[in-house]
Coordinates of C-alpha atoms in Angstrom, one line a residue:
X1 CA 106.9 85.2 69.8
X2 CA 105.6 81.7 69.0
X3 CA 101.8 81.7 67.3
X4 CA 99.2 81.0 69.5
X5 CA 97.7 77.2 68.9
X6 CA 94.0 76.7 68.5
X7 CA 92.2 73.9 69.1
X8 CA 88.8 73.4 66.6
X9 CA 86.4 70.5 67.7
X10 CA 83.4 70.3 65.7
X11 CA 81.9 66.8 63.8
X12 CA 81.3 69.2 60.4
X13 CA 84.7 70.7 60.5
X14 CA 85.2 70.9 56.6
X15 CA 82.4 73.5 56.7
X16 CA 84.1 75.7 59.1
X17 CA 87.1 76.1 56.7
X18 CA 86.5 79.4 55.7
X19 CA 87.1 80.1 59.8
X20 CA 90.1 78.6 60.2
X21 CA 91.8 80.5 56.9
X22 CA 90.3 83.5 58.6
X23 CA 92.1 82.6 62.1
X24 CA 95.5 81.4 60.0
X25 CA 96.0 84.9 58.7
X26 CA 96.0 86.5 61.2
X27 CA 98.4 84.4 62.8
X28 CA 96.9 81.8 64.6
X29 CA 98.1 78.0 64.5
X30 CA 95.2 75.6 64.0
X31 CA 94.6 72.4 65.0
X32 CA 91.1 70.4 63.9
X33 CA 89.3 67.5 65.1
X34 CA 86.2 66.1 63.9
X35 CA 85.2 63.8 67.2
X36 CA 85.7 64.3 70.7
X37 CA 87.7 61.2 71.1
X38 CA 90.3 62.5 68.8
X39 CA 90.0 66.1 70.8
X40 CA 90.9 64.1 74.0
X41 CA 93.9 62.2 72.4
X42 CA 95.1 65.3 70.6
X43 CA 95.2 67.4 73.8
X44 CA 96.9 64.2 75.7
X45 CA 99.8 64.6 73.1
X46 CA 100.1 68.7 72.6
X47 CA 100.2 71.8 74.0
X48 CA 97.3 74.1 73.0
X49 CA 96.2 77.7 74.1
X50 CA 92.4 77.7 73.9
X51 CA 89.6 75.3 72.2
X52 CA 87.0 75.6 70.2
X53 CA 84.4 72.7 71.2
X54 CA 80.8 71.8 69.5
X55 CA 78.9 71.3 71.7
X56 CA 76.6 68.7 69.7
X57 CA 78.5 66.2 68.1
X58 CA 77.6 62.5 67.8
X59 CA 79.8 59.9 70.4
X60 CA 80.9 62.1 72.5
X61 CA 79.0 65.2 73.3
X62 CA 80.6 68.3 73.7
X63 CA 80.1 68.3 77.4
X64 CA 81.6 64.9 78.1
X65 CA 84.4 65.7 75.8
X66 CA 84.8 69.2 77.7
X67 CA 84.8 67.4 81.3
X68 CA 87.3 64.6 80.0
X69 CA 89.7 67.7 78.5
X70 CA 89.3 69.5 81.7
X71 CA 90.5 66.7 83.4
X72 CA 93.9 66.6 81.5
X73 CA 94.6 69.9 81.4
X74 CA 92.2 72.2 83.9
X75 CA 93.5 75.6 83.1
X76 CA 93.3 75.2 79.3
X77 CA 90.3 77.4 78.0
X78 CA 87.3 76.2 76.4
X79 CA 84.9 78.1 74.3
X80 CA 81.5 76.0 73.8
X81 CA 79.9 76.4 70.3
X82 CA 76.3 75.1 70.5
X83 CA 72.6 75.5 68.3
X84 CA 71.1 75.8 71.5
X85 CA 70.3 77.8 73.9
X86 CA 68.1 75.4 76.6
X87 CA 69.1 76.7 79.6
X88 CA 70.4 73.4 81.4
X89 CA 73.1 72.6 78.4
X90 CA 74.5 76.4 79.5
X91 CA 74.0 75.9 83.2
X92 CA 76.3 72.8 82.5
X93 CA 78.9 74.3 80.5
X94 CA 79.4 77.0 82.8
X95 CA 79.1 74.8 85.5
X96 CA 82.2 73.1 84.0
X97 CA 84.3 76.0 83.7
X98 CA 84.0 76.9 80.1
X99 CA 85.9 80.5 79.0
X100 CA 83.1 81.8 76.8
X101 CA 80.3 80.4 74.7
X102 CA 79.1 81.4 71.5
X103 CA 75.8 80.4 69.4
X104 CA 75.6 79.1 65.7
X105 CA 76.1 80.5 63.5
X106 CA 79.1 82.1 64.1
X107 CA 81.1 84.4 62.1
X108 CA 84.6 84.9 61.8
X109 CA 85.1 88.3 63.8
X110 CA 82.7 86.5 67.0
X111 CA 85.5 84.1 66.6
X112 CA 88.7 87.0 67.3
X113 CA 87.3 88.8 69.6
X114 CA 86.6 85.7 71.7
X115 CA 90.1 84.7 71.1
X116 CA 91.2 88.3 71.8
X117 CA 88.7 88.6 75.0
X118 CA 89.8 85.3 76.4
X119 CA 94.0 85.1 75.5
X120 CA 94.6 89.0 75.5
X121 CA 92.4 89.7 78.3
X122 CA 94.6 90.6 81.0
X123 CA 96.8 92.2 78.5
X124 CA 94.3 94.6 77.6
X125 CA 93.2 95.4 80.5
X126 CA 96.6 95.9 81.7
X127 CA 97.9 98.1 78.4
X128 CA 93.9 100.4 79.2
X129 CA 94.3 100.5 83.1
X130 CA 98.4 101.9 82.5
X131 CA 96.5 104.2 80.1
X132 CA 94.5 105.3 82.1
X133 CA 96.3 106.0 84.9
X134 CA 98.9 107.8 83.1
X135 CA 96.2 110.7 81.9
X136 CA 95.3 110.6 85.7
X137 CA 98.8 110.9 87.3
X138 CA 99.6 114.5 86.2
X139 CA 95.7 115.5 87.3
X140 CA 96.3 113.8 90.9
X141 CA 100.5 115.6 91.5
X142 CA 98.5 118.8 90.3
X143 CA 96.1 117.9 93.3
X144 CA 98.3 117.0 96.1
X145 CA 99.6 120.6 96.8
X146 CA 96.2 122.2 96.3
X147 CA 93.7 120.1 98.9
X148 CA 92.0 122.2 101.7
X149 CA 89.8 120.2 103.5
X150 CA 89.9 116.9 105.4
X151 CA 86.8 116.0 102.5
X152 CA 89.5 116.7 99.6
X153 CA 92.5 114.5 101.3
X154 CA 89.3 111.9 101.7
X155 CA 88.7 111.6 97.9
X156 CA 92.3 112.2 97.3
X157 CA 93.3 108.8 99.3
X158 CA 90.2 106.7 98.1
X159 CA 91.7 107.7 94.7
X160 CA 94.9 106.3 95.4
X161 CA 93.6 103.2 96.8
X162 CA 91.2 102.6 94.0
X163 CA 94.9 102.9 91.2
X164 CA 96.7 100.9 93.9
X165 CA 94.0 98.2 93.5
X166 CA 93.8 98.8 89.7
X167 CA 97.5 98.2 88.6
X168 CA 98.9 96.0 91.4
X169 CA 98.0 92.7 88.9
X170 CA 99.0 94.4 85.7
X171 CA 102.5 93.6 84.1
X172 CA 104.2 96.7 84.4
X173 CA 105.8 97.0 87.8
X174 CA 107.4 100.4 86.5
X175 CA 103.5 102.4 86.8
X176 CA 103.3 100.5 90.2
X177 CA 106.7 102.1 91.3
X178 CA 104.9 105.3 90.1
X179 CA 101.8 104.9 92.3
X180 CA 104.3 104.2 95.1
X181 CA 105.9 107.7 95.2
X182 CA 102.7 109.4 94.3
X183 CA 101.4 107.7 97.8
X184 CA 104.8 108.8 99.2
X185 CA 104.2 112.4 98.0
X186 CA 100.7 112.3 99.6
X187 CA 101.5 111.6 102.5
X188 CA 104.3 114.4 102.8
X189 CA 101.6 116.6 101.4
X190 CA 98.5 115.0 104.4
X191 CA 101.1 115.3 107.5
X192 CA 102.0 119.0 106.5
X193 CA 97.7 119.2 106.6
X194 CA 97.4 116.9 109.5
X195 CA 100.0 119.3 111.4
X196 CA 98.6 122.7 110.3
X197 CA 94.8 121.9 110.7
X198 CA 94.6 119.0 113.4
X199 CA 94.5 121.1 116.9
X200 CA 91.7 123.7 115.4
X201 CA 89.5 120.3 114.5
X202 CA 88.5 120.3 118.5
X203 CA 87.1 124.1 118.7
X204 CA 83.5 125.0 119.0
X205 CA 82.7 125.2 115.7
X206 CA 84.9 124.0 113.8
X207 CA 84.6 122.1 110.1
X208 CA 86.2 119.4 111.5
X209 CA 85.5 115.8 110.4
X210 CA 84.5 112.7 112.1
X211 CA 86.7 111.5 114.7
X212 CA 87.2 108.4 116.9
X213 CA 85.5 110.4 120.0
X214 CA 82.9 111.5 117.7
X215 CA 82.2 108.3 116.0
X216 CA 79.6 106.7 118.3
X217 CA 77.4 109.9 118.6
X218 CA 77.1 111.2 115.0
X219 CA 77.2 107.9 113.3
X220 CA 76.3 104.9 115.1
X221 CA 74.0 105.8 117.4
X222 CA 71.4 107.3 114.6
X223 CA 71.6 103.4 113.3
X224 CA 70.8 101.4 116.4
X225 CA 67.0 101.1 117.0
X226 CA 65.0 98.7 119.1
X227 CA 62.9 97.6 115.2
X228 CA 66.0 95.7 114.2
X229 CA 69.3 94.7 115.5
X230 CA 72.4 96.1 114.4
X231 CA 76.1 94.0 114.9
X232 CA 78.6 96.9 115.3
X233 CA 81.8 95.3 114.2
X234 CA 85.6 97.2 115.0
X235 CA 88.3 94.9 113.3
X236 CA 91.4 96.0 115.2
X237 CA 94.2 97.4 112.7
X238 CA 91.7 97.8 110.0
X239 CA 93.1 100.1 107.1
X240 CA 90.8 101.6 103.9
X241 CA 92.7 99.3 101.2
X242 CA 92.3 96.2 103.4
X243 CA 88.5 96.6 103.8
X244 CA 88.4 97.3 100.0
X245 CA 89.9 94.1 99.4
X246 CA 87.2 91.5 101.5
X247 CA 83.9 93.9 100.6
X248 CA 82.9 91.9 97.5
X249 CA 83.0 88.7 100.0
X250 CA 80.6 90.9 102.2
X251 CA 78.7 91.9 99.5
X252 CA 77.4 88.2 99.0
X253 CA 75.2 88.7 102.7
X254 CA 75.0 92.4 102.7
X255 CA 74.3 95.6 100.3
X256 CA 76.1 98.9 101.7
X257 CA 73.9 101.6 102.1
X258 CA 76.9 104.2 103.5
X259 CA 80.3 104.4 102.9
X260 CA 82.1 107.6 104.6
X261 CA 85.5 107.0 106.0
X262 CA 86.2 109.2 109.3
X263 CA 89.4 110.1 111.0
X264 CA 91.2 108.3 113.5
X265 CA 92.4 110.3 116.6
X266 CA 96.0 111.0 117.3
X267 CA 98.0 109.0 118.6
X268 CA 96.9 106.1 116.4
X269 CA 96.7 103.6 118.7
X270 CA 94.5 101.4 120.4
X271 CA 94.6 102.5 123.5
X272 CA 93.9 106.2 122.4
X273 CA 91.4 105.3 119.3
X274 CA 89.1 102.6 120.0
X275 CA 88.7 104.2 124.3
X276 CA 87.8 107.1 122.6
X277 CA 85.5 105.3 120.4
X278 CA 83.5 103.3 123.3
X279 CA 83.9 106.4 125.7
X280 CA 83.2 109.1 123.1
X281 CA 85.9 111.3 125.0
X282 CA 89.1 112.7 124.3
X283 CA 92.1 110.6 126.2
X284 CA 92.6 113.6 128.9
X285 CA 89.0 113.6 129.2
X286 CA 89.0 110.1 130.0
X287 CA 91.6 109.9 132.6
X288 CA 90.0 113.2 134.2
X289 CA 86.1 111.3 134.2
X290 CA 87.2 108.1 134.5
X291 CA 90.5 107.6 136.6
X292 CA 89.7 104.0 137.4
X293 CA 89.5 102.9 133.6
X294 CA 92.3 104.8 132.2
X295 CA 96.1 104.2 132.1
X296 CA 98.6 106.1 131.1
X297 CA 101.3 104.8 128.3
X298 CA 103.9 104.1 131.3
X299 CA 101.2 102.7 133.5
X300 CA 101.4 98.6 134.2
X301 CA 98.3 96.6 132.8
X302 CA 96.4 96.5 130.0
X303 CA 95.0 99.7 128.6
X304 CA 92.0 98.5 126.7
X305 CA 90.4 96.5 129.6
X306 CA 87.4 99.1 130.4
X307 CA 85.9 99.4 126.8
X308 CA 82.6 97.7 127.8
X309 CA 82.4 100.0 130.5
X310 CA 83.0 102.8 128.4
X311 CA 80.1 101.8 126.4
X312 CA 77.9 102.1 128.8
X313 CA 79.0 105.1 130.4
X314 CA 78.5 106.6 127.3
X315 CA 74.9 104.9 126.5
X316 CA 73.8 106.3 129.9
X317 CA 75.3 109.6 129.2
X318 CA 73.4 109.9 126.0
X319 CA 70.3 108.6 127.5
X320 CA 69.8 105.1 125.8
X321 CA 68.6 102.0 127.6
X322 CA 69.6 100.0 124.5
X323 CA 69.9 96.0 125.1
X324 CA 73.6 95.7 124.5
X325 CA 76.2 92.8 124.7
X326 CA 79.8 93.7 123.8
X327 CA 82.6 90.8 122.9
X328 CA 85.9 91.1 122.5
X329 CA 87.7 88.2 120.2
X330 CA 91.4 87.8 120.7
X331 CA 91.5 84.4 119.2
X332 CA 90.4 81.7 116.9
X333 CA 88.9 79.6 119.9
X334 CA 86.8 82.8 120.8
X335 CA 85.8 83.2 117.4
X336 CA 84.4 79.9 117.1
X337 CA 82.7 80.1 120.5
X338 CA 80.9 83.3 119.4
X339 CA 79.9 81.8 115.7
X340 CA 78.3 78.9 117.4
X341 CA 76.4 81.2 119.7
X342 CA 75.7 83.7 117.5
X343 CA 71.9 83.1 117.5
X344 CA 71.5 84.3 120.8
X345 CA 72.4 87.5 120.3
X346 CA 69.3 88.2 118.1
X347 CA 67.2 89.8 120.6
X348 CA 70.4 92.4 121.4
X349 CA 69.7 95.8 120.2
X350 CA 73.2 96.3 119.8
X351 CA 75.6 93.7 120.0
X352 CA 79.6 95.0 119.7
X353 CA 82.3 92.7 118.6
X354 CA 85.9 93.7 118.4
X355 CA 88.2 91.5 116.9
X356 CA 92.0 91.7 117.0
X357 CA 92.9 91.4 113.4
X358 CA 96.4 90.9 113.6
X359 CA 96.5 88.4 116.6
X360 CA 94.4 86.4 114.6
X361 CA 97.4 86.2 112.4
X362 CA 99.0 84.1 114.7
X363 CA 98.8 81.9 117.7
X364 CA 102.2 82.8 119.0
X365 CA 103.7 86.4 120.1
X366 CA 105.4 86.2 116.6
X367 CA 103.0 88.4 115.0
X368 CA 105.4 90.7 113.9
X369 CA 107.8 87.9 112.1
X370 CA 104.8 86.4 110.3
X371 CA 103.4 89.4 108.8
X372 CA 106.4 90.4 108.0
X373 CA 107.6 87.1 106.2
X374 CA 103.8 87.2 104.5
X375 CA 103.1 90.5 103.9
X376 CA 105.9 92.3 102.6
X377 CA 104.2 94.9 101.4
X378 CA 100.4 96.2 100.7
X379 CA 99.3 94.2 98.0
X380 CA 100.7 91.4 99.9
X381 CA 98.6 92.7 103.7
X382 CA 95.9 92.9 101.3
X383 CA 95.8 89.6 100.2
X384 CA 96.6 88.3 103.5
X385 CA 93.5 90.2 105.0
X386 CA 91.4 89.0 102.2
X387 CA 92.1 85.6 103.1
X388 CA 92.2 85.4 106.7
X389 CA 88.7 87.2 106.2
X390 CA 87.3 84.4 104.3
X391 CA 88.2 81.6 106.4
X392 CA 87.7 83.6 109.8
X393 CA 84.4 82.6 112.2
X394 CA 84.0 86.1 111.5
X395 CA 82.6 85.7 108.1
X396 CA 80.5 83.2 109.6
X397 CA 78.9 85.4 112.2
X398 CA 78.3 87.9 109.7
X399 CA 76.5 85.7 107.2
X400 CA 74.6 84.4 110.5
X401 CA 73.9 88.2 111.3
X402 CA 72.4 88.6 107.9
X403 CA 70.3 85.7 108.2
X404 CA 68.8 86.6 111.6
X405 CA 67.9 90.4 110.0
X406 CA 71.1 92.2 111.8
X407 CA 71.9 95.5 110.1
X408 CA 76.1 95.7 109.8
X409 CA 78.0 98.4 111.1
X410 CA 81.9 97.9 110.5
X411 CA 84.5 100.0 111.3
X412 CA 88.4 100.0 112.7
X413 CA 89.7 102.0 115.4
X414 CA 93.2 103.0 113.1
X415 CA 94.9 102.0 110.7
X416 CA 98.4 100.8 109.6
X417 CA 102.0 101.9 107.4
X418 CA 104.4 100.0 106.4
X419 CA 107.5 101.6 108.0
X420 CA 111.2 102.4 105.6
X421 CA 112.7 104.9 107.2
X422 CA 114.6 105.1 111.3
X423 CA 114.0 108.2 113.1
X424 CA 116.8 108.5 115.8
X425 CA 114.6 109.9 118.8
X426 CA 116.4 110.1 122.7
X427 CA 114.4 110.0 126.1
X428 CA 114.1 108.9 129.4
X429 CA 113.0 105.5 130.9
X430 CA 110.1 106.8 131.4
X431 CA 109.2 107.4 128.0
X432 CA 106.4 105.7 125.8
X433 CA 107.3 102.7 123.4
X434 CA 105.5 102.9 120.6
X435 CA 107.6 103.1 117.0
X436 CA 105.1 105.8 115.6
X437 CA 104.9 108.6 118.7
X438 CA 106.1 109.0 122.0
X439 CA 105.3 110.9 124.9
X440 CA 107.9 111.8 127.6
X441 CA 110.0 114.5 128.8
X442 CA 113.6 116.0 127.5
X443 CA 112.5 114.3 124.4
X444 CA 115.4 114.9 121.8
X445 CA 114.3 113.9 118.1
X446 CA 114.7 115.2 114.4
X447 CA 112.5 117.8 113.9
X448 CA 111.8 117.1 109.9
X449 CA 110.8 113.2 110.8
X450 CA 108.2 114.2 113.3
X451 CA 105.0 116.8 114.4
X452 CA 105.5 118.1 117.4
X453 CA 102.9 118.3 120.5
X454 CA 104.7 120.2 123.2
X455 CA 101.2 120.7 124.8
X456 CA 99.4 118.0 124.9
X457 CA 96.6 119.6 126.5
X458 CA 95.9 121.8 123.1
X459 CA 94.8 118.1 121.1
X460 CA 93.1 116.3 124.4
X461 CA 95.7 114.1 125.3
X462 CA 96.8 113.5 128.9
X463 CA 100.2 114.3 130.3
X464 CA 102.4 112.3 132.0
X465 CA 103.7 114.9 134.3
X466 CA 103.8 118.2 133.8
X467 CA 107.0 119.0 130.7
X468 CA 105.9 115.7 129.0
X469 CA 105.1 116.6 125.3
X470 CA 104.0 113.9 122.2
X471 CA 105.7 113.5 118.9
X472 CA 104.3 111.5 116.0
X473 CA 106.4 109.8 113.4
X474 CA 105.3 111.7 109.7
X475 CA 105.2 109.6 106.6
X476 CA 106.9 106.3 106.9
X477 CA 109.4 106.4 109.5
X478 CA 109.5 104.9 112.4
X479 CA 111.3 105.7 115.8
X480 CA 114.2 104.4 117.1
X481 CA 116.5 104.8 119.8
X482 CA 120.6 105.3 119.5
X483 CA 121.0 101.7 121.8
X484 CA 121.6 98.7 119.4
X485 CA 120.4 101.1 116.9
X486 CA 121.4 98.6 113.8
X487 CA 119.7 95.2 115.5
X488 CA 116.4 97.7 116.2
X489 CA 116.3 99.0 112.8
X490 CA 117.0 95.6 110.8
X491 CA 114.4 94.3 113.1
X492 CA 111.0 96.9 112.6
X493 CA 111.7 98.3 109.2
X494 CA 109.3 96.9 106.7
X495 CA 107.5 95.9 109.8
X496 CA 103.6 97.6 109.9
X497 CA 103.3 100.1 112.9
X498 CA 100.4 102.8 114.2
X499 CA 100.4 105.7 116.2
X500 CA 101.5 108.3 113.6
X501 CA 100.5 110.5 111.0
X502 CA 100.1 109.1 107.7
X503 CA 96.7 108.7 105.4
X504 CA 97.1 104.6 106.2
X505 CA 96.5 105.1 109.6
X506 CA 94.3 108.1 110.1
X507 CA 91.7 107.6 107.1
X508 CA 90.1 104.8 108.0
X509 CA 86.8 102.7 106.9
X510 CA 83.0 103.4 108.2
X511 CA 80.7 101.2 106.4
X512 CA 76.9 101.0 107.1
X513 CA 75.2 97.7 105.6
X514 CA 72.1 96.4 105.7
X515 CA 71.2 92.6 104.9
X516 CA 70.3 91.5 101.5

């Protein structure tokens, strides 16, 4: 391993000799300069690893001489050395980018642990954060096969997504591979729950937690008041790790007063999730109230045209006469149109956007190709998110929310998996389409890959006639049928689905935030 190469610029270099020795013996190469002229010539010529640079040096100041360097070479580091401290001389600097900044005199250990902090950095971190998670892996396997309650697979998940995030930029890809079959153990561990405990959440009673039908009720509705105006936003698709990733951009507008992630209903799917959101109903409960709003899987026609109405229905049931205005954004045109309108919505109690994530992705019905060609896998969704996020109008209406006083609500209706593993399944033509569950008759399917609802009644969902049963894809598989079996498979896996069982998609984000 070459020797790292310094670069010293200071007008009374002879007097920092005792430094450089200091930096030579342990290793480092360096290179002095007495002017910033020479600096800029030097670093035209050679390659250097960080620099040293006075910041009060006669010609040149250490400022011009920095803005001249970063002009050469942008993304070499520069520590500024300066007598002062006036305020506008450090505003500058790091204005300009410097690394680090250290005031004379300075000794020769400020001088290593700057080096260390700014060239070892990320090596450090990297060597502390596999540390770290190596004393926590045995503690979390111990875990898995001993978690009770819905709370414990909560923490459990929110765990897991916290070391995802930790070690997916650190260099060894081995503790990442690690992480990945802890997940995949979790999840074998959650659907085992999920099967044993789901039906018995829905009985007078019961310690069941928050669920899509239960959302509005218990959690929003306590927010909403006619003092202040609250923007209830549902991002469509919307998993825990993905919100993770954008909530430090949110955090610029607004300051989170709750975080408590709730549980999405089963199927995972839009047209089961977010209706029971809006209706705060069960699906067989909705198609037994509401005929005229709800359609079956096999039905023709959209099956999320009615949540507006379903809204309502339930304000009305619950007695509210709140001023509401509900938005639906399937597009960036929409988007926009909303964002340059968003002022009018300030004397709203309650105004409710839902934006389609994913078809944001894309203009085109390619959505599936293009998240699959840019988002291989969950860091990669994550840093997709993250950046559609940023540049969406729907940044813009929340900052415009936060100026106009709007308390935040944001939530999803399910999330997402990434999908590995083919399930053959066989059923009629009648038989639902969705890759994570189907519901049908003379359903034929592999008993390990799936959880079984032969009554559909027993978990609130509606039957299609009267032997029609559900089954939900566990883990990571995904459903496929014996007919061009190859071309299907090659075409979904690594593809993200919803409508199963997996902590992904059921253990999802609820985030209350109020405007800084």
């Amino acid at each position: 391993m070459t020797n790292i190469k310094v670069l010293w610029v200071d007008d009374e270099i002879d007097l920092l000799k005792p430094h450089i020795i200091f930096l030579e013996k342990k290793s480092y190469d360096v290179t002095t300069c007495q002017s910033g002229m020479e600096a800029i010539e030097v670093v035209k010529n050679e390659a250097f690893d960080i620099v040293f640079l006075d910041e009060n040096m006669p010609g040149l100041t250490g400022l011009e001489t920095l803005s001249e360097i970063k002009a050469i070479r942008s993304d070499l580091p520069v520590i500024m050395i300066t007598k002062s401290e006036e305020e506008y001389i450090m505003e500058e600097a790091i204005g300009s980018k410097i690394a680090d900044y250290l005031i004379k005199p300075v000794n020769p250990n400020q001088i290593l642990l700057s080096l260390k902090k700014n060239l070892d950095h990320s090596r450090l971190v990297s060597e502390r954060t596999t540390q770290n998670y190596q004393q926590e892996f045995r503690k979390i396997s111990m875990e898995l096969t001993n978690l009770e309650t819905y709370q414990d697979w909560v923490e459990m998940y929110q765990k897991l997504i916290y070391w995802e995030m930790e070690l997916e930029n650190i260099e060894d890809s081995g503790m990442f591979e690690i992480l990945e079959s802890q997940k995949n153990e979790a999840n074998i561990e959650f659907c085992k729950f999920i099967e044993q405990n789901y039906p018995s959440w829905f009985d007078k009673n019961a310690n069941a937690p928050i669920l899509s039908h239960t959302l509005f009720k218990k959690k929003i509705l306590p927010e909403i008041s006619k003092d202040q105006p609250t923007l209830l936003v549902v991002i469509d698709n919307l998993r825990y790790d993905q919100w993770k990733a954008f909530e430090s951009t949110i955090a610029n507008n607004y300051k989170k007063v709750e975080e408590s992630p709730y549980f999405s209903i089963l199927p995972t799917a839009t047209q089961y999730a977010r209706n029971a959101i809006f209706s705060g109903l069960m699906p067989s409960d909705m198609e037994k109230i509401y005929p005229e709003y709800w359609l079956n899987d096999t039905d023709e026609g959209g099956k999320n045209q009615f949540e507006e109405e379903f809204l309502n229905a339930q304000l009305n049931r619950l007695g509210k006469d709140f001023k509401t205005q509900y938005h639906k954004i399937t597009n960036v045109s929409k988007g926009k149109k909303l964002a340059d309108n968003f002022r009018s919505q300030k004397d709203n109690d309650l105004t409710v956007l839902v934006y389609n994530f994913v078809d944001m992705l894309s203009h085109s019905k390619t959505e599936l190709e293009v998240i699959k060609e840019l988002a291989s896998n969950d860091k990669s969704y994550r840093s997709l998110t993250q950046s559609w996020f940023k540049n969406s109008p729907l940044l813009d209406i929340i900052q415009q929310a936060q100026g106009l006083g709007f308390k935040l609500i944001l939530t999803t209706d399910h999330g997402t998996i990434n999908v590995k593993h083919p399930s053959k399944v066989i059923g009629d033509k009648n038989t639902s389409l969705n890759l994570r569950y189907k519901t049908g008759r003379s359903l034929t399917y592999n008993e390990k890959d799936v959880v079984v609802a032969k009554d559909p009644k027993k978990i609130h969902l509606p039957s299609i006639n009267m032997s029609s049963s559900f089954i939900f894809a566990k883990e990571n598989y995904f459903l496929a049928y014996p007919n061009n079996y190859n071309y299907y498979v090659n075409y979904y896996k690594n593809s993200y689905q919803h409508g199963g069982i997996s902590l992904e998609e059921m253990i999802i984000p609820f985030v209350i935030l109020n405007p800084k």
